[in-house]
Coordinates of C-alpha atoms in Angstrom, one line a residue:
Chain A
M1 CA -18.9 -0.4 -50.1
L2 CA -21.9 0.4 -47.9
F3 CA -21.1 2.5 -44.7
R4 CA -23.6 2.5 -41.7
K5 CA -25.2 6.0 -41.8
A6 CA -25.2 8.1 -39.0
S7 CA -26.4 11.8 -38.6
S8 CA -26.8 14.1 -36.1
P9 CA -27.9 14.6 -33.5
F10 CA -26.0 12.0 -31.8
I11 CA -27.5 10.9 -28.6
S12 CA -25.1 10.1 -25.7
A13 CA -25.9 8.5 -22.4
Q14 CA -26.6 11.2 -19.8
A15 CA -23.5 9.7 -17.9
S16 CA -22.1 11.4 -14.7
V17 CA -20.1 9.9 -11.8
H18 CA -22.9 9.4 -10.0
T19 CA -25.0 7.1 -12.5
I20 CA -21.7 5.3 -13.6
M21 CA -20.8 4.4 -10.0
Y22 CA -24.4 3.4 -9.2
Q23 CA -24.6 1.2 -12.4
V24 CA -21.3 -0.3 -11.2
L25 CA -23.2 -1.2 -7.9
Y26 CA -26.3 -2.6 -9.6
A27 CA -23.8 -5.0 -11.3
L28 CA -22.1 -6.1 -8.4
I29 CA -25.3 -7.4 -6.6
P30 CA -25.6 -10.8 -8.2
G31 CA -22.2 -11.9 -7.6
T32 CA -22.3 -10.4 -3.9
L33 CA -25.6 -12.4 -3.3
A34 CA -23.7 -15.5 -4.6
A35 CA -20.7 -14.8 -2.2
I36 CA -23.1 -14.3 0.6
Y37 CA -25.0 -17.5 -0.2
F38 CA -21.9 -19.4 -0.4
F39 CA -20.0 -17.9 2.3
G40 CA -22.7 -17.0 4.8
W41 CA -23.1 -14.2 7.2
G42 CA -19.4 -13.1 7.6
V43 CA -19.5 -11.4 3.9
L44 CA -22.8 -9.5 5.0
I45 CA -20.9 -8.5 8.2
N46 CA -17.6 -7.3 6.3
L47 CA -19.8 -5.4 4.0
A48 CA -21.3 -3.7 6.9
I49 CA -18.3 -2.7 8.4
T50 CA -16.6 -1.7 5.1
A51 CA -19.4 0.5 4.2
I52 CA -19.6 2.3 7.2
I53 CA -16.0 2.9 7.7
C54 CA -15.5 3.8 4.4
L55 CA -18.4 6.4 4.3
F56 CA -17.4 8.0 7.9
S57 CA -13.7 7.9 6.7
E58 CA -14.6 9.7 3.6
A59 CA -16.7 12.2 5.2
L60 CA -14.4 12.9 7.9
V61 CA -11.4 13.8 5.3
L62 CA -13.7 15.8 3.3
K63 CA -14.4 18.0 6.0
L64 CA -10.6 18.1 7.2
R65 CA -9.9 19.2 3.5
N66 CA -12.8 21.7 3.3
R67 CA -14.4 19.9 0.5
P68 CA -18.3 19.4 0.0
I69 CA -19.1 16.1 1.9
K70 CA -22.5 15.3 0.4
V71 CA -21.9 15.4 -3.2
S72 CA -18.7 13.1 -2.7
L73 CA -20.4 10.5 -0.6
K74 CA -23.5 10.2 -2.8
D75 CA -21.5 9.7 -5.8
G76 CA -21.0 6.1 -4.6
S77 CA -17.3 5.6 -5.3
A78 CA -16.6 5.3 -1.7
L79 CA -19.6 2.4 -1.6
I80 CA -17.9 0.6 -4.5
T81 CA -14.4 0.3 -2.6
A82 CA -16.2 -1.0 0.3
C83 CA -17.8 -3.6 -1.8
L84 CA -14.8 -4.6 -3.8
L85 CA -13.1 -4.7 -0.3
A86 CA -15.9 -6.8 1.6
L87 CA -15.7 -9.3 -1.2
A88 CA -11.8 -9.5 -1.4
L89 CA -11.4 -10.2 2.5
P90 CA -12.2 -13.8 4.2
P91 CA -15.5 -14.0 5.6
L92 CA -14.3 -14.4 9.1
V93 CA -11.5 -11.8 9.6
P94 CA -11.7 -10.0 13.0
W95 CA -13.3 -6.7 12.7
W96 CA -10.2 -4.4 13.2
L97 CA -8.6 -6.0 10.1
T98 CA -11.6 -5.0 8.1
V99 CA -11.5 -1.5 9.9
I100 CA -7.7 -1.0 8.7
A101 CA -8.2 -2.0 5.5
S102 CA -11.2 0.3 4.8
I103 CA -9.3 3.4 6.6
F104 CA -6.0 2.8 4.3
A105 CA -8.0 2.2 1.3
I106 CA -10.1 5.6 1.7
V107 CA -7.6 8.0 3.8
I108 CA -4.4 7.0 2.4
A109 CA -4.9 5.4 -1.2
K110 CA -7.8 8.0 -2.2
Q111 CA -8.1 11.2 -0.2
L112 CA -4.4 11.8 0.5
Y113 CA -3.9 11.5 -3.3
G114 CA -6.4 14.1 -3.9
G115 CA -9.3 12.3 -3.9
L116 CA -11.8 10.7 -6.6
G117 CA -9.6 11.1 -10.0
F118 CA -6.6 11.8 -8.4
N119 CA -5.8 8.4 -6.9
L120 CA -2.9 6.5 -8.7
F121 CA -3.9 3.3 -7.0
N122 CA -7.0 1.2 -6.8
P123 CA -8.1 2.3 -3.1
A124 CA -9.8 -1.2 -2.5
M125 CA -6.5 -3.2 -3.6
V126 CA -4.4 -1.1 -1.6
G127 CA -6.5 -1.4 1.5
Y128 CA -6.5 -5.4 0.8
I129 CA -2.7 -5.5 0.4
V130 CA -2.0 -3.5 3.4
V131 CA -3.7 -6.2 5.5
M132 CA -2.7 -8.9 3.6
I133 CA 0.8 -8.6 4.0
S134 CA 0.6 -7.1 7.6
F135 CA -2.1 -9.8 8.7
P136 CA -1.3 -13.1 6.8
R137 CA -2.8 -15.5 9.1
E138 CA -5.9 -13.6 9.7
M139 CA -6.1 -13.4 5.8
T140 CA -6.5 -17.1 5.6
Y141 CA -9.9 -17.1 7.6
W142 CA -12.1 -18.3 4.6
T143 CA -15.2 -20.4 5.8
A144 CA -15.6 -23.6 3.3
P145 CA -18.4 -22.7 0.9
L146 CA -22.0 -24.2 1.1
G147 CA -21.8 -27.6 -1.0
A148 CA -18.6 -28.4 0.6
V149 CA -20.4 -27.9 4.0
D150 CA -24.3 -28.4 4.4
H151 CA -25.1 -25.3 6.6
W152 CA -23.9 -21.7 7.4
L153 CA -22.4 -20.9 10.7
S154 CA -24.8 -19.3 12.5
F155 CA -25.3 -15.5 12.7
S156 CA -24.4 -15.3 16.4
D157 CA -21.4 -17.5 15.9
T158 CA -20.2 -15.6 13.1
F159 CA -20.7 -12.5 14.9
S160 CA -18.7 -13.5 17.9
V161 CA -15.6 -14.7 15.7
I162 CA -15.3 -11.7 13.9
F163 CA -15.9 -9.2 17.0
Y164 CA -14.5 -11.1 19.8
G165 CA -12.4 -13.8 18.3
A166 CA -14.8 -16.0 20.1
L167 CA -14.9 -19.6 18.7
P168 CA -18.1 -21.6 18.6
D169 CA -17.9 -24.6 21.5
Q170 CA -16.1 -27.4 20.7
S171 CA -14.4 -25.9 17.5
S172 CA -11.0 -24.5 16.5
I173 CA -10.4 -21.7 14.1
D174 CA -8.8 -24.9 11.8
S175 CA -12.5 -26.3 11.9
I176 CA -14.4 -23.4 10.8
T177 CA -12.2 -22.2 8.3
M178 CA -10.9 -24.0 5.4
A179 CA -8.3 -23.2 2.5
T180 CA -9.7 -21.9 -0.8
P181 CA -9.3 -24.3 -3.7
M182 CA -6.7 -22.1 -5.5
D183 CA -4.6 -22.3 -2.2
T184 CA -5.3 -26.0 -1.5
L185 CA -3.7 -26.6 -5.2
K186 CA -1.0 -24.5 -4.5
T187 CA 0.1 -26.1 -1.6
Q188 CA -0.8 -29.7 -2.8
I189 CA 1.4 -29.2 -5.8
G190 CA 4.0 -27.6 -3.4
L191 CA 4.0 -31.0 -1.6
E192 CA 4.4 -32.8 -4.9
N193 CA 0.7 -34.0 -5.1
D194 CA -0.7 -33.6 -8.4
I195 CA -3.8 -32.0 -9.5
T196 CA -6.1 -35.0 -10.3
S197 CA -5.1 -36.6 -6.7
T198 CA -5.7 -33.4 -5.0
R199 CA -9.2 -33.1 -6.7
H200 CA -10.2 -36.5 -5.5
H201 CA -8.7 -36.1 -2.0
K202 CA -11.1 -37.2 0.8
V203 CA -10.7 -33.7 2.5
Y204 CA -9.8 -31.4 -0.2
G205 CA -11.9 -32.8 -2.8
T206 CA -14.9 -31.3 -1.4
L207 CA -13.8 -27.8 -2.1
F208 CA -13.8 -28.9 -5.9
S209 CA -16.3 -28.7 -8.6
N210 CA -16.1 -29.9 -12.2
I211 CA -14.9 -26.4 -13.2
S212 CA -12.9 -24.6 -10.2
G213 CA -14.4 -24.6 -6.7
K214 CA -17.6 -25.1 -5.3
G215 CA -19.2 -21.7 -4.9
W216 CA -16.2 -19.8 -6.7
Q217 CA -17.5 -21.0 -10.1
W218 CA -21.2 -19.2 -9.5
I219 CA -19.7 -16.2 -8.1
N220 CA -17.4 -15.9 -10.7
L221 CA -20.1 -16.5 -13.4
L222 CA -22.4 -14.0 -11.9
F223 CA -19.7 -11.4 -11.8
L224 CA -19.2 -12.0 -15.6
L225 CA -22.7 -11.4 -16.0
G226 CA -23.0 -8.3 -14.3
G227 CA -19.8 -7.3 -16.3
L228 CA -21.3 -8.2 -19.5
W229 CA -24.5 -6.2 -18.5
M230 CA -22.0 -3.0 -17.9
I231 CA -20.3 -3.5 -21.1
K232 CA -23.8 -3.6 -22.7
M233 CA -24.8 -0.2 -21.1
K234 CA -21.2 1.1 -21.8
V235 CA -20.5 1.8 -18.2
I236 CA -17.0 0.1 -18.7
D237 CA -14.9 -0.5 -21.9
W238 CA -14.8 -4.1 -23.0
R239 CA -10.9 -3.5 -23.7
I240 CA -9.8 -4.2 -20.4
P241 CA -11.5 -7.4 -19.4
V242 CA -11.4 -9.1 -22.7
S243 CA -7.3 -8.4 -23.0
F244 CA -6.9 -9.4 -19.1
L245 CA -9.2 -12.6 -19.7
L246 CA -7.6 -13.6 -22.9
S247 CA -3.8 -13.1 -21.6
L248 CA -4.7 -15.2 -18.6
L249 CA -6.5 -17.9 -21.0
L250 CA -3.7 -18.1 -23.0
I251 CA -0.7 -18.5 -20.5
S252 CA -2.8 -20.6 -18.3
N253 CA -3.6 -22.8 -21.3
F254 CA -0.3 -23.0 -22.6
F255 CA 1.2 -24.4 -19.0
S256 CA -1.9 -26.5 -18.4
V257 CA -1.4 -28.1 -21.7
S258 CA 2.1 -28.6 -21.3
D259 CA 2.1 -30.2 -17.8
Y260 CA -1.8 -30.9 -16.7
A261 CA -0.6 -32.7 -13.8
T262 CA 1.0 -29.5 -12.0
Y263 CA -0.7 -26.5 -13.9
P264 CA -4.4 -26.1 -13.4
S265 CA -6.7 -25.7 -16.3
A266 CA -7.4 -22.4 -18.1
L267 CA -11.0 -22.9 -17.0
F268 CA -9.9 -23.0 -13.2
H269 CA -8.0 -20.1 -13.5
L270 CA -11.0 -17.9 -15.1
F271 CA -13.4 -19.1 -12.7
S272 CA -11.6 -19.3 -9.2
G273 CA -10.6 -16.7 -7.0
G274 CA -11.3 -13.0 -7.9
T275 CA -10.7 -13.5 -11.8
M276 CA -14.1 -12.2 -12.8
L277 CA -14.3 -9.6 -10.3
C278 CA -11.1 -8.5 -11.4
A279 CA -11.8 -8.6 -15.0
F280 CA -14.8 -6.3 -14.8
F281 CA -14.8 -4.2 -11.7
I282 CA -11.4 -3.7 -10.5
A283 CA -9.4 -3.6 -13.5
T284 CA -11.8 -1.3 -14.9
D285 CA -11.7 1.3 -12.3
P286 CA -11.9 4.4 -14.5
V287 CA -9.4 6.5 -12.3
S288 CA -6.6 4.2 -12.0
A289 CA -6.8 2.4 -15.3
S290 CA -5.2 3.1 -18.6
T291 CA -7.1 5.3 -20.6
T292 CA -6.2 4.9 -24.1
P293 CA -7.3 2.2 -26.3
R294 CA -3.9 0.6 -27.1
G295 CA -3.2 1.4 -23.4
R296 CA -6.1 -0.6 -22.3
W297 CA -4.9 -3.6 -24.2
I298 CA -1.5 -3.6 -22.4
Y299 CA -2.8 -2.8 -19.1
G300 CA -5.2 -5.9 -19.4
A301 CA -2.9 -8.2 -20.7
G302 CA -0.2 -7.0 -18.2
I303 CA -2.4 -7.7 -15.3
G304 CA -3.2 -11.3 -16.7
V305 CA 0.4 -12.2 -16.9
L306 CA 1.2 -10.9 -13.4
V307 CA -1.8 -12.6 -12.1
Y308 CA -0.9 -15.8 -13.5
T309 CA 2.7 -15.4 -12.5
I310 CA 1.8 -14.7 -8.8
R311 CA -0.8 -17.5 -8.7
T312 CA 1.7 -20.0 -10.0
W313 CA 5.1 -19.1 -8.7
G314 CA 4.6 -16.5 -6.2
G315 CA 4.0 -16.5 -2.2
Y316 CA 0.4 -15.2 -2.2
P317 CA -2.6 -17.8 -3.2
D318 CA -4.2 -15.1 -5.4
G319 CA -2.4 -12.0 -7.3
I320 CA -5.2 -9.8 -8.4
A321 CA -4.4 -7.2 -5.7
F322 CA -0.6 -7.1 -6.4
A323 CA -1.3 -7.5 -10.4
I324 CA -3.4 -4.4 -10.0
I325 CA -1.1 -2.1 -8.2
L326 CA 1.8 -2.8 -10.2
M327 CA -0.2 -2.2 -13.4
N328 CA -1.5 1.0 -12.0
M329 CA 2.0 2.1 -11.5
A330 CA 2.6 1.4 -15.0
V331 CA -0.5 3.5 -16.4
P332 CA 1.1 7.1 -16.7
L333 CA 3.7 5.6 -18.6
L334 CA 1.4 3.3 -21.1
D335 CA -0.8 6.7 -21.5
Y336 CA 1.8 8.8 -22.3
Y337 CA 3.2 6.3 -25.1
T338 CA 0.0 5.0 -26.5
Q339 CA -1.9 8.4 -27.2
P340 CA -4.1 8.0 -30.3
K341 CA -3.1 9.8 -33.2
T342 CA -5.1 12.9 -33.9
Y343 CA -7.4 12.6 -36.8
G344 CA -6.1 14.5 -39.9
K345 CA -2.6 15.0 -38.7
A346 CA 0.3 13.2 -40.0
D347 CA 3.0 11.6 -37.4
T348 CA 5.0 14.6 -35.9
E349 CA 7.9 12.4 -35.1
Chain B
M1 CA 23.6 32.8 24.1
T2 CA 23.5 35.6 21.3
S3 CA 20.6 36.0 19.0
E4 CA 22.5 34.6 16.4
Q5 CA 23.1 31.3 18.1
Q6 CA 19.4 31.2 19.1
T7 CA 19.0 31.2 15.3
I8 CA 21.3 28.1 15.0
V9 CA 19.4 26.4 17.4
K10 CA 15.7 27.5 16.0
N11 CA 17.2 26.4 12.7
G12 CA 18.5 23.0 13.3
L13 CA 15.8 22.0 15.5
W14 CA 12.7 23.0 13.6
T15 CA 12.8 25.7 10.6
N16 CA 15.8 23.9 8.7
N17 CA 15.3 20.5 10.2
V18 CA 17.5 18.2 8.4
A19 CA 14.9 15.3 7.9
L20 CA 11.5 17.2 7.7
V21 CA 12.5 20.2 5.9
Q22 CA 15.7 19.6 4.0
L23 CA 14.8 16.1 3.4
L24 CA 18.7 15.2 3.5
G25 CA 19.9 11.5 4.7
L26 CA 16.4 10.0 3.8
C27 CA 18.4 6.5 3.1
P28 CA 19.5 5.9 6.5
L29 CA 16.3 7.6 7.8
L30 CA 13.9 5.5 6.4
A31 CA 16.0 2.2 6.3
V32 CA 16.9 1.8 10.2
T33 CA 14.3 3.7 11.8
S34 CA 12.3 0.3 12.3
S35 CA 12.7 0.8 16.1
L36 CA 13.3 3.6 18.5
I37 CA 16.5 2.2 19.7
N38 CA 18.1 1.5 16.0
G39 CA 17.1 5.3 15.6
L40 CA 18.7 6.4 18.5
G41 CA 22.0 4.9 17.5
L42 CA 22.1 6.0 14.2
G43 CA 21.0 9.4 15.5
L44 CA 23.8 9.6 17.9
A45 CA 26.5 8.5 15.4
T46 CA 25.5 11.2 13.0
L47 CA 25.1 13.7 15.9
M48 CA 28.9 13.0 16.8
T49 CA 29.7 13.0 12.8
L50 CA 28.3 16.5 12.2
V51 CA 29.7 18.2 15.4
L52 CA 33.2 16.7 14.9
S53 CA 33.3 17.4 11.1
N54 CA 31.8 20.9 11.6
S55 CA 34.3 21.8 14.2
F56 CA 37.4 20.5 12.1
V57 CA 36.3 22.0 9.1
S58 CA 35.9 25.3 11.0
I59 CA 39.0 25.3 12.5
I60 CA 41.0 24.8 9.5
R61 CA 38.9 27.2 7.2
H62 CA 41.5 29.7 6.7
W63 CA 43.9 27.3 5.3
T64 CA 41.7 25.5 3.1
R65 CA 41.8 26.9 -0.7
P66 CA 38.4 27.2 -2.1
E67 CA 39.7 24.9 -5.3
V68 CA 40.4 21.8 -2.9
R69 CA 37.8 22.2 -0.2
I70 CA 35.2 19.5 -1.3
P71 CA 37.9 16.7 -1.0
I72 CA 39.1 18.1 2.0
F73 CA 35.6 17.8 3.7
V74 CA 35.0 14.6 2.6
L75 CA 38.1 13.1 4.0
I76 CA 37.7 14.8 7.0
I77 CA 34.3 13.5 7.4
A78 CA 35.3 10.2 6.1
S79 CA 38.0 9.9 8.9
I80 CA 35.8 10.6 11.4
V81 CA 33.0 8.2 10.1
T82 CA 35.6 5.4 10.3
A83 CA 36.6 6.4 13.8
I84 CA 33.0 6.3 15.1
E85 CA 32.4 3.0 13.2
L86 CA 35.4 1.5 14.6
A87 CA 34.2 2.6 18.1
M88 CA 30.9 1.3 17.8
N89 CA 32.1 -2.0 16.5
A90 CA 34.4 -2.2 19.8
W91 CA 31.7 -1.0 22.4
F92 CA 28.2 -1.5 21.1
H93 CA 29.2 -4.4 18.9
E94 CA 25.6 -5.7 18.7
L95 CA 23.9 -2.4 17.8
F96 CA 26.6 -2.1 15.0
L97 CA 25.5 -5.4 13.8
V98 CA 22.1 -4.2 13.6
L99 CA 22.8 -0.8 12.0
G100 CA 25.2 -2.8 9.5
I101 CA 26.1 -0.6 6.5
F102 CA 24.1 2.2 7.4
I103 CA 27.0 3.5 10.1
P104 CA 29.7 3.7 7.2
L105 CA 27.2 5.1 4.8
I106 CA 26.8 8.2 7.3
V107 CA 29.8 9.3 5.2
T108 CA 27.2 9.6 2.2
N109 CA 24.6 11.4 4.2
C110 CA 24.1 14.7 2.6
S111 CA 23.7 17.0 5.2
I112 CA 27.0 16.5 6.8
I113 CA 28.8 17.7 3.8
A114 CA 26.0 20.5 3.3
R115 CA 26.5 21.7 6.8
A116 CA 30.7 21.9 6.1
E117 CA 30.1 23.7 2.9
A118 CA 27.3 26.3 3.9
F119 CA 28.2 26.7 7.5
A120 CA 31.3 25.4 9.1
S121 CA 33.8 26.8 6.3
R122 CA 32.8 30.7 6.9
N123 CA 31.6 30.4 10.7
S124 CA 33.7 30.4 13.9
V125 CA 34.4 27.1 15.4
L126 CA 32.0 27.6 18.3
D127 CA 29.2 28.3 16.2
S128 CA 30.1 25.5 13.7
A129 CA 30.0 22.9 16.4
L130 CA 27.0 24.3 17.8
D131 CA 25.3 24.3 14.7
G132 CA 26.6 20.8 13.9
F133 CA 25.1 19.7 17.3
M134 CA 21.8 21.3 16.7
M135 CA 21.5 20.0 13.2
G136 CA 22.5 16.6 14.7
L137 CA 20.0 16.9 17.3
G138 CA 17.1 17.7 14.9
F139 CA 18.2 14.5 12.7
L140 CA 18.3 12.7 16.1
L141 CA 14.9 13.5 17.4
V142 CA 13.0 12.9 14.1
L143 CA 15.0 9.3 13.9
V144 CA 13.7 8.5 17.3
L145 CA 10.2 9.8 16.6
L146 CA 10.0 8.0 13.5
G147 CA 11.6 4.8 15.0
G148 CA 9.7 5.1 17.9
L149 CA 6.1 5.5 16.1
R150 CA 6.9 2.4 13.6
E151 CA 8.0 0.2 16.5
L152 CA 4.9 1.2 18.5
I153 CA 2.4 0.6 15.8
G154 CA 4.5 -2.4 14.0
Q155 CA 5.2 -4.5 17.2
G156 CA 3.5 -2.7 20.1
T157 CA 6.6 -2.1 22.0
L158 CA 8.8 0.8 23.0
F159 CA 12.8 0.3 23.6
A160 CA 12.8 -3.1 22.5
N161 CA 16.8 -4.5 22.6
A162 CA 17.6 -1.2 24.8
H163 CA 20.4 -3.6 26.1
L164 CA 22.1 -3.2 22.5
M165 CA 22.9 0.3 23.6
F166 CA 22.6 0.9 27.3
G167 CA 24.0 -2.6 28.4
S168 CA 22.0 -5.2 30.3
A169 CA 20.7 -3.2 32.8
A170 CA 18.3 -1.6 30.3
E171 CA 16.7 -4.8 29.6
G172 CA 13.5 -3.7 31.8
L173 CA 13.2 -0.9 29.7
E174 CA 11.2 -2.3 27.3
F175 CA 7.5 -1.5 27.3
T176 CA 4.9 -3.1 25.8
L177 CA 1.8 -1.3 24.8
I178 CA -0.9 -4.0 24.8
K179 CA -0.5 -7.7 25.4
D180 CA -1.0 -10.2 22.6
Y181 CA -0.8 -7.1 20.2
P182 CA -0.9 -8.9 16.7
G183 CA 1.5 -6.5 15.3
F184 CA 0.9 -4.2 12.3
L185 CA 3.8 -5.6 10.0
L186 CA 3.4 -2.6 7.3
A187 CA 4.7 0.2 9.8
I188 CA 8.2 -2.1 10.2
L189 CA 8.4 -2.6 6.4
P190 CA 9.6 0.3 4.2
P191 CA 6.3 1.5 3.0
G192 CA 5.5 2.3 7.1
A193 CA 8.9 4.1 6.7
F194 CA 7.4 6.3 3.8
I195 CA 4.3 6.7 5.2
G196 CA 5.1 7.6 8.6
L197 CA 7.7 10.4 7.6
G198 CA 4.9 11.8 4.9
L199 CA 2.9 12.1 8.0
L200 CA 5.3 13.8 10.2
I201 CA 6.2 16.2 7.5
A202 CA 2.4 17.0 7.1
I203 CA 1.9 17.4 10.8
K204 CA 4.9 19.9 10.9
N205 CA 3.9 21.5 8.0
S206 CA 0.3 21.9 9.6
I207 CA 1.6 23.2 13.1
E208 CA 3.7 26.0 11.1
K209 CA 0.6 26.8 9.1
H210 CA -1.5 27.2 12.3
K211 CA 1.3 29.1 13.8
S212 CA 1.9 31.7 11.1
K213 CA -2.0 32.3 11.1
Q214 CA -1.6 33.8 7.8
T215 CA -5.1 33.3 5.7
I216 CA -4.3 30.6 3.5
R217 CA -6.2 30.9 0.1
V218 CA -8.4 27.6 -0.1
S219 CA -8.4 26.6 -3.3
P220 CA -12.4 26.3 -4.8
P221 CA -13.9 23.1 -4.3
V222 CA -13.6 20.8 -7.4
K223 CA -16.5 19.6 -9.1
P224 CA -17.0 16.0 -9.6
A225 CA -15.4 15.5 -13.1
E226 CA -17.8 14.0 -16.0
V227 CA -16.9 10.7 -16.9
A228 CA -16.7 10.4 -20.7
V229 CA -18.6 7.4 -22.2
Q230 CA -17.4 5.9 -25.0

């Protein structure tokens, strides 16, 4: 039997927090561009608000804590939080909601726990959950994606909706926003309409594409590509995304095969909502995710099961944030019980 | 007031505050402080219990055998709480309904038996009553502060439902911060209680740190950790 021969010196990538974080940011670019393309100016405005507030509040807390400001701001971790938050929030949410989410993410979830490396929970997801449970109505302000409508809301209209709550002439909040495909399916199934009739409904039908939802499938696909690039660059470990996607695939396939009229297909689950963003960018957070190989398998699979459970039977349309936070809580336990055996040592138990 | 009594006052309100330092009675503290009036109601009930139980325990301290003192304290506290519960049910019925189980649960508030055991059983009646009053007042102030903060942030009002306590004349007390305040539900939900109490404790600690003016050694800045790549 032949083994691959390798001899020293083993060259390893020059990895620092800074380079890793910036590679993550680069990998986010294609999916973010797609989100902007499909949902319009709102995404860009949100991104600007979260970036400014996250960096500012990080600097403020660091100053209060007498820690070096420049180094921490430059490492890009606050920017990633800002990006994830902006991508998770609906494009037309009022500005103050975005500000609250950013402040909670950075000040409470990250800095009060001790800053980068010490936070138990994923900061962006904490910020998202805070506004999700506090302002459920505003969190439905999704615009219809390009494809379902033929043009974006103009920049000035978007700006005035976000900053002044002023709607364009002759429109109501219901005419410029639209439920997400996932939310629509959930509501319609709740009303005992089956999936096929919802997909061909003359109003809601425009939201759906052959795979999942218009726009959503491309956004998810591009996040998937960005994620694969990160795995290739060894920025993230492959176990968490694989086990998360696999468990989501298996469980959603099981239910949709057993009753395809009320349970959406596995493909729909994989390519709608925040699935791919979660798989590669949120669940793989090096700080709040599990760090042992076996722990990572369990962590990813747990998120998959929870996401499916919340999406299908829970009160919220998408369950990514709650699933991540719940599994974050399990991480210390997972890491404790899944320590790999030290090479050359017998089991001590 | 003797210097000893001054210490008692200071202990109850600040240095040894039940809620902020001893962290006793957290269950009612976190559960009922969703509004200022709720906090005030429970605070007053606890205050009254503390004064009465401390006094009674102190009165009988010479005849209580140490072997059986704890059951005796518990009996005294339980009868006082029962009396207060019945009184609230009679005169503040609506507030009683709002506070619900947390009125009878005052029995289990550790601060009450802690004061009986640690202070009242070995001090004079007057001092014990004062200690009970100050400890209760310290607890009440934190309840009111936390309740007020959560109510203000959560729904933008203060003194909502004041009529539950002060009768219909107090309905005008309700004060609205901003019109059309969208409400920040998190502050009223349980996480708001934990975050709020945490912040209050942090503020208290930072005030003390500031007052003592001791040079606190600042730990050297942590260098960002290197992320290992597999």
